[in-house]
Amino acid sequence: MSNKNVEHADIVIIGAGFSGMYAIHRLRNYKVVCLESGAGVGGTWYWNRYPGARVDIQSVEYSYGFDEKLQQEWHWPEYFSAQPDLERYANHVADRFDLREHIRFSNPVKSMQFDEVENRWHVYTDNGDHLLCRYVIAATGSLTAPNMPPWPGRDRFKGDIYHTARWPAQGVDFAGKRVGFIGTGSTGIQAMPIIAEQAQELVVFQRTPAFCMPSGNRPLDQAYEQDWKANYEDRRRQMLQTYGASIIEYPTATAAECSPEQQAEILEQAWNSKSSFQLLFAFRDVMTNAAANELVCEFVRDKIRSIVKNPETATSLCPTTYPIGGKRLCIGNGYYDMYNRDNVTLVDVKESPIAEFTESGLRTLSADYDLDVIITATGFDAVTGAMSRIDIQGSNKSTLTDKWAEGPTTYLGAMVSGFPNMFMIHGPSTPAAQAQMITTGEWQVNWTADIIDRMEHEGLVHIDATEQAEQQWAEEVDMVSEQSLHKFADSWYNGKNIEGKKGGFMIYVGGFPRFAELCDSAVANGYEGFIRK
Ligand code: NA7
């Protein structure tokens, strides 16, 4: 490409999801260009518009805290917002803070190359844009690249196939349709009860049953909202001091310290708490002690057996192969009850996997199913997927794909050694979905922006992480993972949801306060682990 087509920018931000949008705002003193593959803002909440899509963190928390007026004036209709409300909020923020002038929509980044002489990134997009910038901030999201298992015969199927993360904006009419639904994670559990009410028939293809607790969503209570608004500053601070950047009841007792009666009472209260994830915080050691965890597992299995009338279906729905919380706990609304409907059937595809699409539906290794519509809620090439799908070339022409061939390595989840001046928000080995992502995303953007401001102030042009720092961070990530039961589940946290994906645990489970403290102290200790020049 000739030089006359090159545009200069200070900072290129990849992604106009919630973190990318805040990064534009925070760094608007620079020449900032944001490249977004979607046609609108909101990231996850732009793409995932399937029926029932809803956040599993209460909205008074899962929202921006950077502008007091915004959080005072905005009203969330429900405790746990539905996708349309989240997308409306993202659009409101984009308009209110004039972010759109910086965003190029429907313009995915294709490749990036670092120029070591000029200390600049060349960024190329599918639309033919070529930007030359000093810094790249990849706010590409943890759950961006949809996972579509490569079953053959897709073109043969006469009906429609949808992935929940690429749901048509105009919706789908299920009336009179036989719907096949693959995937029983958070997405499937939200979507299926609604689809079951509309479709003639719903056939659920389940590989691994999920643990699910009731969502407790309800209209937002006015007094509760006022209380939050009166105390927002303190609450935002408190949030960042908790494991998951979310104010819930954190227990002090271990399971063994409670009598069986107390255990039963605590679990029942957690189940009815209307607060997501409270089951994982029923006792202090649910995620660190196998016996405590099994107690919670058995409690949920009992609930499943009491709700689902067909004993065989109930047994199939009971997870037995991994600890609760090892995969993200699902939050449902009538999910287990749905199996009492006459038009819903459960098919176990663990023993007899899906083999292919046929002209008239799906074929497993043991049977054929006639269907009009097939929905795949098969999750994501998580954490690394969005970055790995861009051809990124750092120093010495090394590629990120090669560097991450055995799994992602980062320093503080923010930088990759050999890829100078490139920062990630919610990158591999950050708390990501273990902590409430809007608030912690804002925190990471501020931390990153402060580093860039400091570079500018000192007249520096190049920042990288050392390999040694990367190695030490990997040891920290492994150390905290070892202490938790997460490692006993195959999930998107460790890439085992996708056949052949390499690498270990990709999420930092040491809690947000420890993560933030380590990030802050690295900077305070003279940019420990970084090379700046
Ligand atoms: P998840 O949680 O990764 O769930 C994907 C589901 O799809 C899960 O039940 C998978 O079974 C199933 N799946 C994936 N591949 C296959 C194949 N090949 N055959 C059958 N079934 C398959 O993604 P979600 O979109 O539900 O949720 C992602 C996150 O969004 C969630 O954690 C929240 O943070 C919000 P498996 O369990 O792997 O056996």
XYZ file of C-alpha atoms and ligand atoms in Angstrom:
572
model
C 0.000 0.000 0.000
C 1.381 3.431 -0.895
C 2.194 5.875 1.853
C -0.374 8.398 0.735
C -3.090 6.067 2.019
C -1.574 5.809 5.455
C -3.417 7.655 8.179
C -1.660 8.699 11.336
C -3.115 8.282 14.796
C -1.704 8.270 18.303
C -3.723 5.343 19.543
C -5.761 2.673 17.792
C -8.337 0.973 19.971
C -9.686 -2.338 18.750
C -13.300 -2.890 19.732
C -16.156 -0.581 20.720
C -17.481 -2.745 23.521
C -17.721 -1.303 27.000
C -13.948 -1.212 27.647
C -13.108 0.151 24.202
C -15.724 2.868 24.544
C -14.354 3.976 27.878
C -10.808 3.889 26.466
C -11.885 6.345 23.743
C -13.287 8.666 26.383
C -10.318 8.414 28.737
C -7.750 8.927 25.964
C -9.561 11.503 23.880
C -6.753 14.040 24.385
C -4.843 11.957 21.866
C -5.755 11.262 18.271
C -7.744 8.092 18.855
C -9.272 5.817 16.239
C -11.419 2.870 17.311
C -11.931 0.013 14.856
C -15.026 -2.098 15.408
C -16.184 -5.127 13.462
C -19.862 -4.686 14.345
C -22.200 -2.049 12.946
C -22.885 -0.636 16.405
C -21.423 -0.168 19.886
C -21.747 -2.548 22.837
C -19.509 -5.507 21.911
C -20.973 -8.585 23.578
C -24.272 -6.758 23.960
C -24.326 -5.829 20.311
C -23.774 -9.382 19.020
C -25.619 -11.556 21.535
C -29.224 -10.615 20.833
C -30.711 -14.096 21.163
C -34.023 -14.445 23.050
C -33.501 -14.129 26.788
C -29.990 -12.608 26.597
C -29.437 -10.959 29.948
C -26.503 -10.037 32.152
C -25.982 -12.141 35.271
C -24.646 -9.268 37.433
C -26.942 -6.618 38.828
C -27.031 -3.545 36.611
C -26.397 -0.985 39.333
C -22.947 -2.595 39.420
C -22.609 -3.706 35.806
C -22.449 -0.143 34.470
C -19.948 2.682 34.154
C -18.751 4.546 37.214
C -16.546 7.139 35.489
C -19.187 9.822 35.298
C -21.275 10.659 38.343
C -23.989 12.415 36.327
C -24.371 9.396 34.064
C -24.842 6.980 36.932
C -27.243 9.356 38.700
C -29.388 9.960 35.629
C -29.512 6.508 34.093
C -32.374 4.248 35.134
C -32.218 0.479 34.770
C -35.699 -1.050 34.579
C -34.626 -4.422 36.016
C -32.055 -5.823 38.448
C -30.376 -7.894 35.743
C -30.654 -6.051 32.460
C -31.770 -7.650 29.250
C -29.703 -7.243 26.074
C -31.885 -4.473 24.569
C -31.418 -2.331 27.688
C -27.672 -2.910 27.713
C -27.415 -2.014 24.045
C -29.563 1.087 24.627
C -27.189 2.103 27.436
C -24.122 1.578 25.232
C -25.696 3.786 22.546
C -26.628 6.434 25.088
C -23.032 6.561 26.356
C -21.658 6.714 22.801
C -23.907 9.721 22.045
C -23.571 11.479 25.362
C -19.768 11.411 25.287
C -19.396 11.947 21.523
C -17.592 8.675 21.022
C -18.913 7.869 17.554
C -16.692 10.389 15.804
C -13.749 8.171 16.797
C -15.289 4.830 15.808
C -15.166 3.140 12.424
C -17.916 0.538 12.361
C -18.042 -2.658 10.311
C -14.293 -2.339 9.968
C -12.535 -5.374 11.500
C -8.784 -5.313 12.020
C -7.139 -7.845 9.741
C -3.445 -7.544 10.566
C -0.914 -5.499 12.512
C 2.845 -5.092 12.202
C 5.212 -3.364 14.559
C 7.858 -1.095 13.010
C 10.837 -1.334 15.360
C 12.652 1.628 13.875
C 9.768 4.051 14.131
C 8.201 2.420 17.199
C 4.868 2.450 15.477
C 2.165 -0.097 14.719
C 0.824 -0.503 11.205
C -2.809 -1.551 11.517
C -4.696 -2.875 8.483
C -8.437 -3.474 8.285
C -10.691 -5.588 6.087
C -12.024 -2.362 4.557
C -8.571 -1.347 3.364
C -7.750 1.214 6.074
C -4.059 1.482 6.968
C -3.306 3.286 10.197
C 0.082 4.108 11.624
C -0.044 4.659 15.360
C 2.116 4.716 18.461
C -0.044 2.502 20.669
C -2.640 -0.181 20.170
C -5.167 -0.995 22.848
C -6.930 -4.271 22.155
C -10.285 -4.165 23.914
C -11.372 -7.216 21.984
C -13.389 -8.946 24.716
C -13.158 -12.415 26.227
C -16.173 -13.894 24.475
C -15.996 -12.479 20.970
C -15.043 -15.227 18.527
C -17.945 -17.692 18.232
C -17.085 -21.382 18.390
C -18.704 -23.421 15.660
C -17.719 -27.092 15.816
C -16.802 -28.247 12.303
C -19.660 -30.671 11.736
C -19.893 -31.532 8.057
C -22.998 -31.088 5.928
C -23.894 -27.542 6.898
C -24.798 -26.645 3.321
C -26.948 -29.749 2.961
C -29.407 -28.786 5.690
C -32.598 -27.354 4.124
C -33.591 -25.327 7.187
C -31.927 -22.409 8.960
C -28.875 -22.561 11.221
C -28.171 -19.809 13.745
C -25.371 -19.174 16.219
C -26.637 -17.353 19.292
C -23.699 -14.911 19.122
C -24.674 -13.884 15.574
C -28.394 -13.589 16.102
C -30.365 -11.709 13.434
C -31.516 -8.268 14.584
C -34.999 -8.905 13.215
C -35.391 -12.031 15.410
C -36.538 -15.513 14.405
C -40.088 -16.819 14.156
C -40.292 -20.281 15.737
C -44.054 -20.807 15.382
C -44.802 -24.324 14.139
C -41.092 -25.150 13.919
C -39.129 -28.174 15.138
C -36.083 -26.593 16.723
C -32.832 -28.377 17.539
C -30.731 -26.600 20.152
C -27.057 -27.467 20.734
C -25.356 -26.231 23.891
C -26.475 -26.003 27.485
C -24.180 -23.280 28.857
C -25.295 -19.844 30.117
C -26.562 -18.886 26.659
C -28.602 -22.026 26.001
C -30.088 -21.895 29.470
C -31.314 -18.342 28.913
C -32.631 -18.860 25.396
C -34.298 -22.268 25.520
C -37.207 -21.670 27.923
C -38.376 -18.787 25.706
C -37.975 -20.736 22.475
C -39.771 -23.754 23.990
C -42.846 -21.572 24.496
C -42.875 -20.514 20.852
C -41.766 -23.595 18.937
C -43.756 -26.683 18.058
C -40.964 -28.846 19.384
C -37.581 -28.274 21.036
C -34.903 -30.958 20.965
C -32.005 -30.154 23.308
C -28.625 -31.678 22.463
C -26.618 -31.767 25.687
C -22.960 -32.745 25.956
C -22.377 -31.722 29.575
C -25.141 -30.710 31.968
C -24.752 -27.325 33.632
C -25.365 -26.185 37.191
C -28.017 -23.492 37.158
C -29.579 -21.369 39.891
C -32.662 -19.136 39.648
C -31.938 -15.610 38.447
C -34.242 -13.675 40.744
C -34.575 -10.973 38.136
C -37.297 -8.446 38.921
C -38.150 -4.801 38.266
C -35.618 -2.579 39.985
C -36.947 -1.442 43.335
C -37.020 2.366 43.552
C -35.760 2.589 47.127
C -32.934 0.185 46.280
C -31.973 2.273 43.252
C -32.023 5.466 45.332
C -29.863 3.849 47.973
C -27.277 2.942 45.326
C -27.400 6.392 43.791
C -26.892 8.021 47.184
C -23.799 5.886 47.815
C -22.316 5.258 44.399
C -18.852 6.562 45.118
C -18.398 4.327 48.155
C -20.000 1.340 46.470
C -17.752 1.535 43.426
C -14.759 1.625 45.747
C -16.097 -1.312 47.773
C -16.714 -3.315 44.607
C -13.054 -3.099 43.661
C -12.135 -4.474 47.055
C -14.073 -7.713 46.546
C -12.968 -10.900 44.771
C -15.362 -10.439 41.832
C -15.745 -6.644 41.901
C -19.303 -7.181 43.016
C -20.929 -6.584 46.383
C -22.517 -9.823 47.467
C -22.528 -11.577 50.802
C -19.086 -13.026 51.306
C -19.185 -15.778 53.948
C -16.758 -16.212 56.778
C -17.482 -19.859 57.680
C -16.247 -22.947 55.871
C -18.762 -25.712 55.175
C -17.212 -27.917 57.866
C -17.697 -25.195 60.454
C -21.480 -25.381 59.942
C -23.797 -28.088 61.285
C -25.810 -30.070 58.703
C -28.881 -28.000 59.628
C -26.985 -24.748 59.166
C -25.566 -25.985 55.869
C -29.058 -26.808 54.589
C -30.387 -23.432 55.682
C -27.480 -21.494 54.150
C -27.815 -23.345 50.846
C -31.566 -22.792 50.690
C -31.046 -19.092 51.383
C -28.370 -18.873 48.697
C -30.659 -20.616 46.173
C -33.439 -18.108 46.936
C -31.115 -15.118 47.347
C -32.028 -13.540 43.991
C -28.328 -12.762 43.834
C -26.334 -14.503 41.119
C -23.500 -16.726 42.206
C -24.475 -16.675 45.910
C -24.359 -20.498 45.857
C -20.632 -20.280 45.138
C -20.287 -18.102 48.216
C -22.483 -20.213 50.496
C -19.345 -21.182 52.418
C -15.894 -19.659 52.329
C -14.344 -22.785 50.814
C -16.760 -23.734 48.006
C -14.094 -23.167 45.341
C -11.144 -24.467 47.351
C -12.387 -27.571 49.160
C -13.747 -30.553 47.227
C -16.013 -31.727 50.060
C -17.562 -28.268 50.505
C -18.046 -28.019 46.759
C -19.692 -31.452 46.557
C -22.156 -30.388 49.230
C -23.309 -27.538 47.010
C -23.344 -29.814 43.929
C -25.595 -32.320 45.673
C -27.894 -29.530 46.851
C -28.410 -28.431 43.235
C -28.847 -32.025 42.045
C -31.593 -32.421 44.659
C -33.250 -29.293 43.287
C -33.077 -30.689 39.751
C -34.598 -34.002 40.864
C -37.381 -32.179 42.688
C -38.233 -29.910 39.733
C -37.911 -32.257 36.733
C -40.714 -34.829 36.728
C -39.222 -37.423 34.393
C -36.580 -39.207 36.548
C -34.485 -40.225 33.547
C -34.352 -36.644 32.261
C -33.572 -35.396 35.765
C -30.655 -37.800 36.037
C -29.282 -36.650 32.657
C -29.522 -33.033 33.783
C -27.518 -33.626 36.963
C -23.858 -32.640 36.530
C -21.555 -35.226 38.094
C -18.197 -34.797 36.387
C -16.907 -31.412 37.584
C -17.183 -29.061 40.561
C -19.894 -26.406 40.680
C -18.317 -23.073 39.671
C -15.633 -24.901 37.658
C -17.625 -23.839 34.623
C -19.414 -20.548 35.055
C -22.533 -21.051 37.165
C -25.570 -20.507 34.955
C -28.397 -18.239 35.967
C -31.740 -19.367 34.649
C -35.348 -18.497 34.446
C -37.457 -21.651 34.328
C -34.709 -23.753 32.737
C -35.248 -26.978 34.672
C -39.075 -26.525 34.642
C -38.884 -26.348 30.849
C -38.177 -30.098 30.753
C -41.674 -30.749 32.136
C -43.183 -29.445 28.890
C -44.511 -32.028 26.422
C -42.755 -30.375 23.474
C -39.216 -30.564 24.965
C -36.889 -33.574 24.637
C -33.366 -33.978 25.963
C -30.781 -35.859 23.885
C -27.469 -36.822 25.472
C -24.672 -36.265 22.960
C -21.834 -37.128 25.312
C -21.926 -40.846 24.565
C -23.252 -40.431 21.065
C -21.829 -37.171 19.678
C -23.274 -35.070 16.895
C -21.774 -36.348 13.649
C -23.176 -34.122 10.916
C -25.945 -31.983 9.544
C -28.231 -33.820 7.178
C -30.695 -32.534 4.614
C -33.469 -32.769 7.165
C -31.737 -32.147 10.462
C -28.971 -33.560 12.623
C -27.352 -36.961 12.866
C -25.671 -38.215 15.989
C -23.641 -41.416 16.063
C -26.805 -43.289 17.007
C -29.853 -41.491 15.574
C -31.279 -38.961 13.098
C -33.396 -35.973 14.159
C -35.723 -34.135 11.767
C -35.609 -30.401 12.389
C -36.644 -27.121 10.733
C -34.233 -24.853 12.617
C -30.902 -25.607 14.305
C -29.472 -23.269 16.907
C -25.880 -23.552 18.055
C -25.109 -22.039 21.444
C -21.702 -23.651 21.374
C -19.791 -20.862 23.070
C -16.614 -19.102 22.081
C -12.960 -19.461 21.249
C -12.665 -17.489 24.444
C -10.065 -15.069 25.804
C -7.537 -15.525 22.976
C -9.900 -16.044 20.007
C -10.392 -12.419 18.995
C -6.651 -11.663 19.100
C -5.586 -14.915 17.449
C -7.848 -14.198 14.500
C -5.830 -11.029 13.742
C -2.449 -11.574 12.075
C -0.221 -9.775 14.594
C 3.496 -9.367 13.969
C 5.655 -7.906 16.743
C 9.388 -7.324 17.109
C 11.687 -9.394 14.881
C 8.657 -10.381 12.802
C 7.536 -12.773 15.529
C 3.828 -13.556 15.340
C 1.387 -13.703 18.206
C 0.054 -16.992 16.853
C 3.518 -18.548 17.219
C 4.093 -16.959 20.581
C 0.777 -18.332 21.873
C 1.026 -21.704 20.110
C 1.196 -23.563 23.430
C -1.183 -21.178 25.182
C -1.272 -17.446 25.878
C 1.467 -15.736 27.857
C 1.188 -12.177 29.122
C 2.552 -9.831 31.710
C -0.245 -8.765 34.073
C -2.681 -9.747 31.336
C -1.843 -6.421 29.719
C 1.242 -6.862 27.537
C 2.940 -9.637 25.594
C 6.742 -9.619 25.569
C 7.969 -8.928 22.036
C 4.847 -6.944 21.122
C 5.771 -3.423 22.280
C 3.297 -0.589 22.707
C 0.368 -3.028 22.531
C -1.907 -3.272 25.543
C -4.864 -5.535 26.158
C -7.911 -4.954 28.341
C -9.342 -8.131 29.881
C -6.527 -10.034 28.185
C -5.431 -13.583 29.001
C -4.576 -13.989 32.702
C -6.682 -11.103 33.912
C -9.666 -11.800 36.176
C -11.905 -11.198 33.095
C -15.264 -12.868 33.684
C -14.338 -13.826 37.248
C -14.833 -10.166 38.068
C -17.520 -7.749 36.962
C -16.245 -6.659 33.584
C -17.397 -3.076 33.131
C -15.942 -1.804 36.407
C -12.730 -3.812 36.147
C -12.448 -2.833 32.466
C -12.603 0.829 33.482
C -9.911 0.132 36.070
C -7.644 -1.521 33.486
C -8.205 1.278 30.973
C -7.209 3.852 33.610
C -4.112 1.847 34.544
C -3.119 1.576 30.860
C -3.887 5.214 30.090
C -1.789 6.341 33.065
C 1.151 4.353 31.658
C 0.715 5.978 28.244
C 0.355 9.459 29.764
C 3.557 8.885 31.705
C 5.400 7.758 28.557
C 4.321 10.930 26.793
C 5.272 13.084 29.746
C 8.751 11.542 29.885
C 9.223 11.641 26.120
C 9.492 7.849 25.847
C 8.433 5.955 22.728
C 8.745 2.248 23.444
C 7.341 0.007 26.177
C 7.531 -3.773 26.317
C 7.322 -6.491 28.963
C 10.338 -8.654 29.743
C 10.164 -12.394 29.175
C 11.165 -12.903 32.758
C 8.224 -10.814 33.993
C 5.933 -12.804 31.740
C 7.268 -16.021 33.233
C 6.783 -14.735 36.774
C 3.230 -13.704 35.967
C 2.536 -17.195 34.585
C 3.776 -18.620 37.892
C 1.461 -16.319 39.842
C -1.481 -17.309 37.619
C -0.667 -21.017 38.063
C -0.186 -20.645 41.792
C -3.645 -19.152 42.359
C -5.245 -21.623 39.917
C -3.699 -24.504 41.828
C -5.461 -23.362 44.973
C -8.858 -23.406 43.312
C -11.125 -26.184 42.036
C -11.616 -24.482 38.669
C -8.941 -26.702 37.151
C -11.147 -29.789 37.508
C -13.615 -28.603 34.853
C -13.213 -28.441 31.090
C -14.436 -24.977 30.219
C -13.692 -21.849 28.223
C -11.616 -20.713 31.219
C -8.958 -23.262 30.255
C -9.719 -23.613 26.538
C -10.878 -27.188 26.949
C -14.290 -26.304 25.518
C -12.611 -26.447 22.101
C -10.972 -29.559 20.781
C -7.236 -29.106 20.257
C -6.975 -25.674 21.902
C -3.755 -25.530 23.892
C -2.815 -23.740 27.061
C -3.614 -23.765 30.701
C -5.927 -21.725 32.800
C -6.473 -18.375 31.042
C -8.219 -16.486 33.820
C -6.659 -15.020 36.948
C -8.520 -16.486 39.929
C -6.575 -14.730 42.673
C -9.321 -12.117 43.004
C -9.490 -8.591 41.652
C -7.884 -6.807 44.641
C -4.735 -8.921 44.427
C -4.618 -8.483 40.653
C -4.969 -4.693 40.933
C -2.388 -4.507 43.673
C 0.146 -6.441 41.579
C -0.501 -4.197 38.565
C -0.172 -1.044 40.663
C 2.934 -2.168 42.480
C 4.685 -3.083 39.205
C 4.268 0.536 38.082
C 5.081 1.990 41.508
C 8.287 -0.081 41.708
C 9.832 1.724 38.768
C 7.896 -0.151 36.073
C 9.096 -3.514 37.277
C 8.946 -6.098 34.488
C 8.687 -3.473 31.761
C 11.341 -2.106 29.412
C 10.756 1.541 28.605
C 12.857 3.690 26.336
P -20.374 -22.081 26.989
O -20.589 -21.836 28.426
O -19.006 -22.361 26.521
O -21.368 -23.257 26.570
C -21.303 -23.840 25.299
C -22.174 -25.064 25.264
O -22.051 -25.674 23.980
C -21.772 -26.107 26.297
O -22.911 -26.753 26.771
C -20.911 -27.044 25.451
O -20.798 -28.356 25.974
C -21.681 -27.048 24.156
N -20.852 -27.513 23.049
C -19.725 -26.953 22.567
N -19.200 -27.704 21.585
C -20.026 -28.773 21.460
C -20.027 -29.920 20.632
N -19.052 -30.115 19.737
N -21.038 -30.809 20.769
C -22.006 -30.613 21.666
N -22.068 -29.549 22.493
C -21.085 -28.647 22.389
O -20.884 -20.839 26.115
P -22.137 -19.889 26.404
O -22.321 -19.065 25.200
O -23.292 -20.662 26.896
O -21.647 -18.998 27.616
C -20.409 -18.306 27.541
C -20.339 -17.278 28.621
O -21.220 -16.189 28.323
C -20.737 -17.710 29.993
O -19.751 -18.396 30.680
C -21.064 -16.398 30.661
O -19.884 -15.774 31.076
C -21.674 -15.594 29.548
P -19.587 -28.705 27.024
O -20.004 -28.086 28.323
O -18.334 -28.035 26.470
O -19.495 -30.164 27.032
